[in-house]
Coordinates of N, CA and C in Angstrom, one line a residue:
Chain A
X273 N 7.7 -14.7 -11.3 CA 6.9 -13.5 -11.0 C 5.9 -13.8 -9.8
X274 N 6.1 -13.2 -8.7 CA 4.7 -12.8 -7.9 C 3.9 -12.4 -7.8
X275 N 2.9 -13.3 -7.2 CA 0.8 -13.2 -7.7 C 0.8 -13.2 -6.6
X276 N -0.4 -12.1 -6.4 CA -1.5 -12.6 -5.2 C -2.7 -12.3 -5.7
X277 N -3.6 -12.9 -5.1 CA -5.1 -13.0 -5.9 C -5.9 -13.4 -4.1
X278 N -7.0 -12.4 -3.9 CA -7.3 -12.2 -2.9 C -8.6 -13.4 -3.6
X279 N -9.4 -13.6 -2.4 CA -10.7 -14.1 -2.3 C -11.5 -14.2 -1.2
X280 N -12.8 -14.0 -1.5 CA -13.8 -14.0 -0.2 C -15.3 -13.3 -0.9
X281 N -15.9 -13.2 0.1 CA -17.4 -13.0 -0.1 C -17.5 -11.5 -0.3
X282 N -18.2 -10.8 -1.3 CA -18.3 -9.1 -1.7 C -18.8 -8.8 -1.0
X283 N -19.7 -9.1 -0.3 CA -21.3 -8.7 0.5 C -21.1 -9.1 1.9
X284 N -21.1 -8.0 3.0 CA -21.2 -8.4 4.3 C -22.0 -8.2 4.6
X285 N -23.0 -8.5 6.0 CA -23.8 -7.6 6.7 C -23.2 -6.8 8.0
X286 N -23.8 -6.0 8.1 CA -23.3 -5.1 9.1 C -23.2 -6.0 10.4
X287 N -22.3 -5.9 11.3 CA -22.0 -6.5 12.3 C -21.1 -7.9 12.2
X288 N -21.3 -8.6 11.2 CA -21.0 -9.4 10.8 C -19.3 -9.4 10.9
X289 N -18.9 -10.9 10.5 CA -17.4 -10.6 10.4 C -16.4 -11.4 8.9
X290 N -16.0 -10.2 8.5 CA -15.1 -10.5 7.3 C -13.9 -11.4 7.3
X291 N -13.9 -12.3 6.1 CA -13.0 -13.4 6.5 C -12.2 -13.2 4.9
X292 N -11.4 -13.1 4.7 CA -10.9 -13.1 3.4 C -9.3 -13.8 3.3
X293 N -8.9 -14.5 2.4 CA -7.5 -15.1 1.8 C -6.6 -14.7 0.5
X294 N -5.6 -14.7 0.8 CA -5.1 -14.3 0.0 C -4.2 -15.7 -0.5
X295 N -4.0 -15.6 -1.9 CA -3.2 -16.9 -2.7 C -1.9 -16.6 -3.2
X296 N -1.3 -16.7 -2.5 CA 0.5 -16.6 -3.4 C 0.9 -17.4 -4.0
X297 N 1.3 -17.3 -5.4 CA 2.2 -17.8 -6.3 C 3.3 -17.3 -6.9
X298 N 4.4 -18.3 -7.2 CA 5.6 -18.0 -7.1 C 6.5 -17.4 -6.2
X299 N 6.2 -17.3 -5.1 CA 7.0 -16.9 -4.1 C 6.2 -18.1 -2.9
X300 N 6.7 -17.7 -2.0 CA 6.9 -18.8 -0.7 C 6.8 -17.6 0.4
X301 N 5.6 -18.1 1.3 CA 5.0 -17.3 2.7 C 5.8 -17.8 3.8
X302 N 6.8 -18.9 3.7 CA 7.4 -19.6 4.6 C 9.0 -19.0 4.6
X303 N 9.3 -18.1 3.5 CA 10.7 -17.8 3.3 C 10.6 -16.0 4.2
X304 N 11.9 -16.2 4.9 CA 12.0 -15.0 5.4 C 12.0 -13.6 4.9
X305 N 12.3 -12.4 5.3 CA 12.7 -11.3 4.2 C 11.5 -10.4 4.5
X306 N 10.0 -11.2 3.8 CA 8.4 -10.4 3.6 C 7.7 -10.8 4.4
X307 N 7.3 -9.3 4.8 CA 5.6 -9.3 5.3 C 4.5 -9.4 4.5
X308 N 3.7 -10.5 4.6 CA 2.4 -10.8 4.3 C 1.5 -9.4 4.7
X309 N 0.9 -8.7 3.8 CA -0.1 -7.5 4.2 C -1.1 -7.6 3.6
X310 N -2.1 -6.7 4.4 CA -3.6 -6.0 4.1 C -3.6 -4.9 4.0
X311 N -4.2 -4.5 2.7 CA -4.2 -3.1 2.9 C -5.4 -2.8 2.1
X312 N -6.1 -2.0 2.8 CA -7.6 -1.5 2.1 C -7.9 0.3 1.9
X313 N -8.8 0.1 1.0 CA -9.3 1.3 0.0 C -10.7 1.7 0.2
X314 N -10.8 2.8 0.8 CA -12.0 3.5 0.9 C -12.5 3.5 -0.3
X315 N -13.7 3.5 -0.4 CA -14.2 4.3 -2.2 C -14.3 5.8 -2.3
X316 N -13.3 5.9 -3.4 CA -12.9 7.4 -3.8 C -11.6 8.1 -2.6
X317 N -11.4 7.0 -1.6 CA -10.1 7.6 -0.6 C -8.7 7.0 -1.1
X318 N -8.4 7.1 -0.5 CA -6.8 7.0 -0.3 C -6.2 5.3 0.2
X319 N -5.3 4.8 0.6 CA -4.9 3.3 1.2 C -4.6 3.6 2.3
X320 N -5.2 2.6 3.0 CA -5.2 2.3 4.5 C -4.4 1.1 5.0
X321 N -3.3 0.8 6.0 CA -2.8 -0.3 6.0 C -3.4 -0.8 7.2
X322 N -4.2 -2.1 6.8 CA -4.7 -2.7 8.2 C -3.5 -3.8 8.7
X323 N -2.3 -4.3 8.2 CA -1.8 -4.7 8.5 C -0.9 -5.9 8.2
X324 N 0.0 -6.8 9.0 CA 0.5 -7.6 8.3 C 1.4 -8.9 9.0
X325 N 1.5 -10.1 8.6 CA 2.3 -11.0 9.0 C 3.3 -11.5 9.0
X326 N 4.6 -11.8 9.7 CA 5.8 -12.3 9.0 C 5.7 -14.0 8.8
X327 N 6.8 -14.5 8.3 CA 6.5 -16.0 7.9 C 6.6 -16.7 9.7
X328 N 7.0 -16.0 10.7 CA 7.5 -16.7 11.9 C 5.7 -16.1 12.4
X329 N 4.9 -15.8 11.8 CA 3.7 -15.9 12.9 C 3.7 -14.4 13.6
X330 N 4.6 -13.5 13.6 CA 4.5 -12.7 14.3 C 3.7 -11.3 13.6
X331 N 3.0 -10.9 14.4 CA 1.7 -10.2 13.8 C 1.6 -8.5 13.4
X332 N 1.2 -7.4 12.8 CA 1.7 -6.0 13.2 C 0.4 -5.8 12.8
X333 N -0.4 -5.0 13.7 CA -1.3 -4.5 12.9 C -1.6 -2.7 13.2
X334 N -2.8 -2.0 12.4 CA -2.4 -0.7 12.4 C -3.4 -0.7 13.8
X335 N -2.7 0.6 14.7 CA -3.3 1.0 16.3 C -4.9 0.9 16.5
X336 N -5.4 1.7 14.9 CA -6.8 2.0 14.7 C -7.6 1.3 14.7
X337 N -7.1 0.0 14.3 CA -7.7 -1.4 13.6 C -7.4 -2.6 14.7
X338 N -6.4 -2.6 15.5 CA -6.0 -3.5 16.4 C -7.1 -4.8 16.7
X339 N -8.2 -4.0 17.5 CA -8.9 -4.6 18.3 C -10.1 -5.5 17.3
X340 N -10.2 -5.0 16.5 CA -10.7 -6.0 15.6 C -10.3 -6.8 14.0
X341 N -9.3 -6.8 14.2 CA -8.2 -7.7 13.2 C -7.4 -8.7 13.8
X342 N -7.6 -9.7 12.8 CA -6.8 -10.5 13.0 C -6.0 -11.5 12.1
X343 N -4.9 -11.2 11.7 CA -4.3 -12.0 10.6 C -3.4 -13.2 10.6
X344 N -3.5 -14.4 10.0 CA -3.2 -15.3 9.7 C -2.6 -16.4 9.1
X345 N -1.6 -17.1 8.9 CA -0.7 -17.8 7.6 C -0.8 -19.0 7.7
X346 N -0.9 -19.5 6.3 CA -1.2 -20.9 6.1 C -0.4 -21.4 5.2
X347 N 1.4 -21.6 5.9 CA 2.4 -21.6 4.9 C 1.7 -23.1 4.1
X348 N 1.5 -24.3 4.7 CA 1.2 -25.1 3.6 C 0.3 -24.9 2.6
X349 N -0.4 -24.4 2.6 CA -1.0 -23.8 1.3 C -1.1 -22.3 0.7
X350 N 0.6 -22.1 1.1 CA 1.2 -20.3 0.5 C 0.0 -19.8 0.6
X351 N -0.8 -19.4 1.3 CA -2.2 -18.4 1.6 C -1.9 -17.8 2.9
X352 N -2.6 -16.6 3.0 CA -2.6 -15.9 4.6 C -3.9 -15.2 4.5
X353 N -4.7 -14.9 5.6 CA -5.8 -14.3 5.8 C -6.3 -13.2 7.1
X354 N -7.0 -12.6 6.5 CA -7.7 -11.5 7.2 C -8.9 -11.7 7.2
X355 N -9.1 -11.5 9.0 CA -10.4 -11.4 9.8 C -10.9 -10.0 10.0
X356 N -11.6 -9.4 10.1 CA -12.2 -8.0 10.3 C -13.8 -8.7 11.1
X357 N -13.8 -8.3 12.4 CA -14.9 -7.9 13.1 C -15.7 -6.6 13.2
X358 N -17.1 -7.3 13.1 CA -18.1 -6.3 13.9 C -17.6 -5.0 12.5
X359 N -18.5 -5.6 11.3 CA -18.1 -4.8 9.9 C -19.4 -3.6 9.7
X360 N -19.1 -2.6 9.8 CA -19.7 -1.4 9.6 C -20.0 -1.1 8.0
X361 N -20.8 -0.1 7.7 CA -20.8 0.3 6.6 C -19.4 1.1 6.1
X362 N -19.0 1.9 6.3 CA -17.5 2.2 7.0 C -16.5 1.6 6.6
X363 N -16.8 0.5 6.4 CA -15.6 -0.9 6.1 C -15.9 -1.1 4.7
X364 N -16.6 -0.7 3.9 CA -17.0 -1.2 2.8 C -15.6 -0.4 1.7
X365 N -15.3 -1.5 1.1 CA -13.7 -1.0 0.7 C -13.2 -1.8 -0.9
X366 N -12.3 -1.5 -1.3 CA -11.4 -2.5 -1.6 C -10.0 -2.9 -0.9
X367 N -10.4 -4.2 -1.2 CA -9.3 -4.7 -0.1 C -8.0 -5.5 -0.8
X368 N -7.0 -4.9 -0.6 CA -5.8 -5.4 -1.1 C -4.9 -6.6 -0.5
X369 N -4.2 -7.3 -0.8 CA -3.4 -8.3 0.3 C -1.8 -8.0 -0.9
X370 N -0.6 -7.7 -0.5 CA 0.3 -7.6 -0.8 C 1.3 -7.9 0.0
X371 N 3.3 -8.3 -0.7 CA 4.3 -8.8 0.0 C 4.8 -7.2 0.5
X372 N 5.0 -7.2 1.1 CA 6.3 -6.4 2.5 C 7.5 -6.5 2.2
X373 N 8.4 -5.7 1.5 CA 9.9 -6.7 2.0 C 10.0 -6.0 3.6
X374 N 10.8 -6.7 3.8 CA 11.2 -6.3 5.5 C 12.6 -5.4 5.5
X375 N 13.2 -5.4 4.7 CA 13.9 -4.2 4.3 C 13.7 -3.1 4.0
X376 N 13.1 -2.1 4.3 CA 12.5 -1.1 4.3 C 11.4 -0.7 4.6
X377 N 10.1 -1.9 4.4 CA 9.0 -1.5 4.5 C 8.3 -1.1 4.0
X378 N 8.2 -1.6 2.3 CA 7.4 -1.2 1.4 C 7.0 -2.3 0.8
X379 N 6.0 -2.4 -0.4 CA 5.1 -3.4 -0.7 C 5.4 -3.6 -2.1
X380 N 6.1 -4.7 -3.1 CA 6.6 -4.8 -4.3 C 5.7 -5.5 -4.7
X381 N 5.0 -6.6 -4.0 CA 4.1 -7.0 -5.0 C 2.2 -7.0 -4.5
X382 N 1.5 -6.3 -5.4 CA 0.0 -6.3 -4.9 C -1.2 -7.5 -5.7
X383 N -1.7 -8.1 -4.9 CA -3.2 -8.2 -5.6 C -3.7 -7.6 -6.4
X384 N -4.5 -7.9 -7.0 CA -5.8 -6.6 -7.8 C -6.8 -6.4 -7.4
X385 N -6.9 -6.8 -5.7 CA -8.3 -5.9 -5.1 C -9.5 -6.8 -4.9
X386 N -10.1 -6.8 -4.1 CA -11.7 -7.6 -4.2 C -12.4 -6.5 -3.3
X387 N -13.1 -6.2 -3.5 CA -14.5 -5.1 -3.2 C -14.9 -5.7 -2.5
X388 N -15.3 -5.0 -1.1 CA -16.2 -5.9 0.1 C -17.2 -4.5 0.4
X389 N -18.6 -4.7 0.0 CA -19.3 -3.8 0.4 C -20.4 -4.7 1.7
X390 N -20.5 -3.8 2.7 CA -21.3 -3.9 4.1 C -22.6 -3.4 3.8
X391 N -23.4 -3.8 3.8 CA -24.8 -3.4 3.7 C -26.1 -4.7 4.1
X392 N -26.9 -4.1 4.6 CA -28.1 -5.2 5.1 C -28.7 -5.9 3.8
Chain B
X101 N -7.7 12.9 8.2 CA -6.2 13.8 7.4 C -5.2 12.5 7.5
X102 N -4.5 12.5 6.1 CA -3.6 11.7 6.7 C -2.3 11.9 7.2
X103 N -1.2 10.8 7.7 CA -0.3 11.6 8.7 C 1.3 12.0 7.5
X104 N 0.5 11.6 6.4 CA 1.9 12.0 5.1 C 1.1 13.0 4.7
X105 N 1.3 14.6 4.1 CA 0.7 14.8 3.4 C 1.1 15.5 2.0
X106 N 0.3 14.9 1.1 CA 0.3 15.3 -0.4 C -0.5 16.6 -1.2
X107 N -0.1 16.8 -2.2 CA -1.1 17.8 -2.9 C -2.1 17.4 -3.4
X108 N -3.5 17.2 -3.1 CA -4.3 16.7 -3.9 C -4.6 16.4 -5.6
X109 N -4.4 17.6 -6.3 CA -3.9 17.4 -7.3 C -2.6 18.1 -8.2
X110 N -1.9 17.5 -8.8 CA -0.7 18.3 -10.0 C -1.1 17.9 -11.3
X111 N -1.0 19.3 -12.1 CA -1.0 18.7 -13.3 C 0.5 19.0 -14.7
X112 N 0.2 18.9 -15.6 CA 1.4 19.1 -16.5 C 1.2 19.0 -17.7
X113 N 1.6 19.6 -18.6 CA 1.3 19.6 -19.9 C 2.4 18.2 -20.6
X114 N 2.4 17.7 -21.6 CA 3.4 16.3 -22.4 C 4.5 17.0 -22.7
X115 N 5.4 16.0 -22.1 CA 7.0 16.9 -22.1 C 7.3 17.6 -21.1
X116 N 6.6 17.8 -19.9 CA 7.0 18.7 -19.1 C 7.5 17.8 -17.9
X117 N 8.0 18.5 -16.8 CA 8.4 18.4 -15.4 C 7.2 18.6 -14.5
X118 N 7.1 17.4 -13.5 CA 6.4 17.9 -12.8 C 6.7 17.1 -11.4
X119 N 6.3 17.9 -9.8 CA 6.9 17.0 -8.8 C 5.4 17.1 -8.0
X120 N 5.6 16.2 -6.7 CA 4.7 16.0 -5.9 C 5.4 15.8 -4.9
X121 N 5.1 16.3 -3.6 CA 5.6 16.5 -2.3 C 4.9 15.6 -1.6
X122 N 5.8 15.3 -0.3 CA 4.9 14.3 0.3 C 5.8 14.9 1.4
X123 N 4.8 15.5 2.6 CA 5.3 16.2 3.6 C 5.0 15.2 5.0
X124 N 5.9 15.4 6.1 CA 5.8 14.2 7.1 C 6.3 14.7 8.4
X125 N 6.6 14.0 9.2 CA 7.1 15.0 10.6 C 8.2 13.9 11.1
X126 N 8.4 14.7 12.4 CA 10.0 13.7 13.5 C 9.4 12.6 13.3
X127 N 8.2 12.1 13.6 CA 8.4 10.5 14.2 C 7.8 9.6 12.5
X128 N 8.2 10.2 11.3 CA 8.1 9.1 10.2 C 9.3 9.5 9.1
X129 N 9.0 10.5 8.6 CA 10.3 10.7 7.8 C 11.1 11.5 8.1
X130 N 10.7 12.2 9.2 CA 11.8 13.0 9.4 C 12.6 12.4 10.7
X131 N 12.3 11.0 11.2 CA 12.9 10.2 11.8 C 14.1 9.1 11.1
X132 N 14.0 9.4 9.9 CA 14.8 8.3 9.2 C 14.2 7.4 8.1
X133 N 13.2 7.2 8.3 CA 12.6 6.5 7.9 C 12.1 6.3 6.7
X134 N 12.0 5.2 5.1 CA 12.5 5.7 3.6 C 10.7 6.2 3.5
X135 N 11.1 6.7 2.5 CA 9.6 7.1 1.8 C 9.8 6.0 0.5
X136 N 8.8 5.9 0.4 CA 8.4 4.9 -1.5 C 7.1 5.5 -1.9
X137 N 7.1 5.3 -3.3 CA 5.7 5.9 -4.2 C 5.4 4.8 -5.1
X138 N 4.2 4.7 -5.0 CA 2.9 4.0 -5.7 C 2.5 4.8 -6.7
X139 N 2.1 4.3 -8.0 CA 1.5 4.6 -8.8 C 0.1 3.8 -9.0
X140 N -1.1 4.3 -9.0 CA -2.8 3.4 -8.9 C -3.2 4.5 -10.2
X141 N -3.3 3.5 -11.3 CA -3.6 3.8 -12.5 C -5.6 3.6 -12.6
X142 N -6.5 4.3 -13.5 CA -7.5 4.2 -12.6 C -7.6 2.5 -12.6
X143 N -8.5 2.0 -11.6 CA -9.6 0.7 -11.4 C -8.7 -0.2 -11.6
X144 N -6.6 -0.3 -11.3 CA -6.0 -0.9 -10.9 C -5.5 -1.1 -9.4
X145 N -5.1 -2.1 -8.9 CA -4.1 -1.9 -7.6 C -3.1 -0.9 -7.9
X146 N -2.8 -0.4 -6.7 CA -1.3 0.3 -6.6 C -0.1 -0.5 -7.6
X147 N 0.7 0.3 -7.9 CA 2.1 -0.8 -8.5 C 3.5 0.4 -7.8
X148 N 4.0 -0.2 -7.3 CA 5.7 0.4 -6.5 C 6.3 0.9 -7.8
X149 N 6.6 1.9 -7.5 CA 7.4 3.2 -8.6 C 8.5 3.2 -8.0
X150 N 8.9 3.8 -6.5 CA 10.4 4.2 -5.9 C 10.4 3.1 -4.9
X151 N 11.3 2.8 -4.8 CA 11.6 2.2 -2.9 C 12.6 2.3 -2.7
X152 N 12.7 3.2 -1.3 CA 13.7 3.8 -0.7 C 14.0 4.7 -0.5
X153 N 13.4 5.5 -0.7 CA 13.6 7.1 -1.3 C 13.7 7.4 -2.6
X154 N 14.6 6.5 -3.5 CA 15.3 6.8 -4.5 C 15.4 5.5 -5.6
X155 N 15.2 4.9 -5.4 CA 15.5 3.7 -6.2 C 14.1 3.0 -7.2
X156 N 14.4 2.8 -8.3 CA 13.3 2.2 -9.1 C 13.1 0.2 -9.3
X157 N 12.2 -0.1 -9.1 CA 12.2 -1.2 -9.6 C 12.5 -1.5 -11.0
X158 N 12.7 -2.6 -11.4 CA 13.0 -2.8 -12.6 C 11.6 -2.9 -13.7
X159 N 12.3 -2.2 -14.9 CA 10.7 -1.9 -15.3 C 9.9 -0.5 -15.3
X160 N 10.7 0.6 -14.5 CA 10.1 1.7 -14.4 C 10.8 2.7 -14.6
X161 N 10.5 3.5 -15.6 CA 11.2 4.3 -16.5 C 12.5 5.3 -15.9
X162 N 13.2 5.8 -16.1 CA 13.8 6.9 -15.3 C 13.3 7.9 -15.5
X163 N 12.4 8.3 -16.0 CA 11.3 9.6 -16.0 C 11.0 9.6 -15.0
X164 N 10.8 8.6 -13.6 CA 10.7 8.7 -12.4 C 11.6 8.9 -11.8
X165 N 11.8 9.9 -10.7 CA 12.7 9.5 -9.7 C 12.2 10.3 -8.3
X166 N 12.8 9.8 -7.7 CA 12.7 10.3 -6.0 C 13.7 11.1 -5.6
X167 N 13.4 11.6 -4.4 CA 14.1 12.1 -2.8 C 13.9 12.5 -2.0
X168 N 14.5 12.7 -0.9 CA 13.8 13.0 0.6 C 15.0 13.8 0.9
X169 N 14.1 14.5 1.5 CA 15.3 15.7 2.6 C 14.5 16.2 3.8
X170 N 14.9 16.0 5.3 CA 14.3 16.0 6.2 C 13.1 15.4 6.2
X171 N 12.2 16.0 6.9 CA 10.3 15.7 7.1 C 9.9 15.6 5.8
X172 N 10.3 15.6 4.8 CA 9.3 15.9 3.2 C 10.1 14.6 2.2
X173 N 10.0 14.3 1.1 CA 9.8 13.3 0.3 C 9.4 14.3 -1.2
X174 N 9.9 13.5 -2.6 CA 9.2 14.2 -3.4 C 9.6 13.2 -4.5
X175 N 8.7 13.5 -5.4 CA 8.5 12.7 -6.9 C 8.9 13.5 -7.8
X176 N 9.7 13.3 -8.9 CA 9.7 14.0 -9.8 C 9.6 12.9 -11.2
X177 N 8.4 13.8 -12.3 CA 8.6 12.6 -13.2 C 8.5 13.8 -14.5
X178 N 9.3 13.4 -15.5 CA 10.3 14.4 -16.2 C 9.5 13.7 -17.5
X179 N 9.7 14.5 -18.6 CA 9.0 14.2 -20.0 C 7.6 13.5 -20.0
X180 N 6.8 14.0 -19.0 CA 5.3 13.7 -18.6 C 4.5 13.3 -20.3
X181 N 3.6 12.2 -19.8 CA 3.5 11.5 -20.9 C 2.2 11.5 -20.3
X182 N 1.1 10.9 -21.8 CA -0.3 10.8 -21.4 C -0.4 9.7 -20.7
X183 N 0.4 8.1 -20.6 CA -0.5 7.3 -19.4 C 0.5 7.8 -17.8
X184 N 1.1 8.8 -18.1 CA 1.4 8.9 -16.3 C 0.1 9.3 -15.7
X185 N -1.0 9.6 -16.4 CA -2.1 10.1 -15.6 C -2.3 9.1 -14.7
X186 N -2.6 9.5 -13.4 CA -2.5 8.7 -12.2 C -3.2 9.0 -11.1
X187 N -3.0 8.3 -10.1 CA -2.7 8.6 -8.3 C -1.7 8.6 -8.0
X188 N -0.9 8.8 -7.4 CA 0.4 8.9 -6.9 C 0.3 8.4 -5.0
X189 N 1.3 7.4 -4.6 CA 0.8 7.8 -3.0 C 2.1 7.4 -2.5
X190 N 2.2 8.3 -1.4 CA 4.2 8.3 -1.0 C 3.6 7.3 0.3
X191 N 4.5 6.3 1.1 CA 4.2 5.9 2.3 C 5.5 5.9 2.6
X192 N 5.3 5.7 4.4 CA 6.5 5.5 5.2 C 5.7 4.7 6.6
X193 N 6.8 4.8 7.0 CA 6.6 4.4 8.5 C 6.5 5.3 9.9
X194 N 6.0 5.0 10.9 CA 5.6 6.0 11.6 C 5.8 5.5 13.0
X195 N 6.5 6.1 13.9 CA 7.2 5.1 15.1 C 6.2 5.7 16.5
X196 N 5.1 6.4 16.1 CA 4.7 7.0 17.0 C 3.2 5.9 17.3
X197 N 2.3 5.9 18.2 CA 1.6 5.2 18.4 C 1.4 3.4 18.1
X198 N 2.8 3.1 18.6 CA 3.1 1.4 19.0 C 3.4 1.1 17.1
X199 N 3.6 2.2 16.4 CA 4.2 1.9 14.4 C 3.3 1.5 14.0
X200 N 3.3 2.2 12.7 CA 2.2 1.7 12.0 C 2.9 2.5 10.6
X201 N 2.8 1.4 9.1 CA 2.7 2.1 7.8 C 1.9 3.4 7.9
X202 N 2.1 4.1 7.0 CA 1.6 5.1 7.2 C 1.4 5.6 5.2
X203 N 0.6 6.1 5.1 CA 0.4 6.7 3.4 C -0.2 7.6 3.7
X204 N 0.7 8.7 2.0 CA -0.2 10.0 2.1 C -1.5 9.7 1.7
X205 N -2.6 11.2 1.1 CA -3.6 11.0 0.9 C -3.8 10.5 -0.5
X206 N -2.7 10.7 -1.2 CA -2.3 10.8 -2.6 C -2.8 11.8 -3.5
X207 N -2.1 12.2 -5.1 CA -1.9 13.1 -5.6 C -2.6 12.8 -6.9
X208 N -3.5 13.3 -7.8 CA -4.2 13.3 -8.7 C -3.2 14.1 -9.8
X209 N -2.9 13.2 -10.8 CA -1.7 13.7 -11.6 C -2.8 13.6 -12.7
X210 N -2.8 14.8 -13.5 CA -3.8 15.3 -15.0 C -2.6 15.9 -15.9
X211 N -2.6 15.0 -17.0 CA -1.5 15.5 -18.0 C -2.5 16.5 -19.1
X212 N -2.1 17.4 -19.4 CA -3.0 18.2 -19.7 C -3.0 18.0 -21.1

């Protein structure tokens, strides 16, 4: 069975820049097939995809979000991570990290979320 | 607004029929492109209900199912029970501004 378990700091300050990792177990970030993703939750909105990685390094992220994201894979230790710049109040979310298959382009397995609230 | 869109809320009495539309245009589902639905039970992650249009993972009842026809997408979940109470959220993909995933706004399902 596939886990992911996100981690990072709750509390940003505004401007600041968000750094967060995700941990996979039982599956392998190095095997082809899935995209490594981000995807975040307004409070009380809907899911937002900020984006995602394949195991070859190659990057996709959402148009909106481009300029300040940047995601990353650390097959030796099955983890991948998200960077978010220049963090607004705005950004205060839950943040998801879930697999991709690349077959269609949907997300089979999710995290359970870590809350990142932006505030001074 | 998002670029799928849902009904905000449906509801349904136990035992009943009930569906949820997920409406979309040329450049995501009505380009080809599959639709899948999430189920976010409250103050959980999302968990995959359809992928594909039509297909369930293993594990998930046939009281769900899917389909898509042209621009639109729909859910139907049949002998509505008290924990379907839910969110509901259809996504696809969207070929228009360099691709990007794309999700509706999702559907507030109240079993009555």
């Amino acid at each position: 069975q596939v886990q992911l378990q996100e981690s990072g700091p709750g509390l940003v300050k505004p401007s600041q820049t968000l750094s967060l990792t995700c941990t996979v177990s039982g599956g392998s970030t190095s095997s082809g097939g899935y995209y490594w993703s981000w995807i975040r939750q307004l409070p009380g909105k809907g899911l937002e995809w900020i984006g995602y990685i394949y195991y070859s390094g190659s990057t996709y992220y959402n148009p909106s979000l481009k300029s300040l994201v940047t995601i990353s894979l650390a097959t030796s230790k099955n983890q991948f991570s998200l960077i978010l710049s220049s963090m607004t109040a705005a950004d205060t979310a839950v943040y998801y990290c879930a697999r991709g298959k690349v077959q269609g382009n949907y997300f089979d397995y999710w995290g359970q979320g870590t809350l990142v609230t932006v505030s001074s | 607004q998002s670029v799928l869109t849902q009904p905000p809320s449906v509801s349904g009495a136990p035992g009943q029929r009930v569906t949820i539309s997920c409406t979309g245009s040329s450049s995501n589902v009505g380009a080809g492109y599959d639709v899948h639905w999430y189920q976010q039970l409250p103050g959980t992650a999302p968990k995959l209900l359809i992928y594909r249009n039509t297909n369930r993972p293993s594990g998930v009842p046939d009281r769900f199912s899917g389909s898509k026809s042209g621009t639109s997408a729909s859910l139907a979940i049949t002998g509505l029970q008290a924990e379907d109470e839910a969110e509901y959220y259809c996504q696809s993909y969207d070929s228009s501004l360099s691709g990007s995933v794309v999700f509706g706004g999702g559907t507030r399902l109240t079993v009555l």
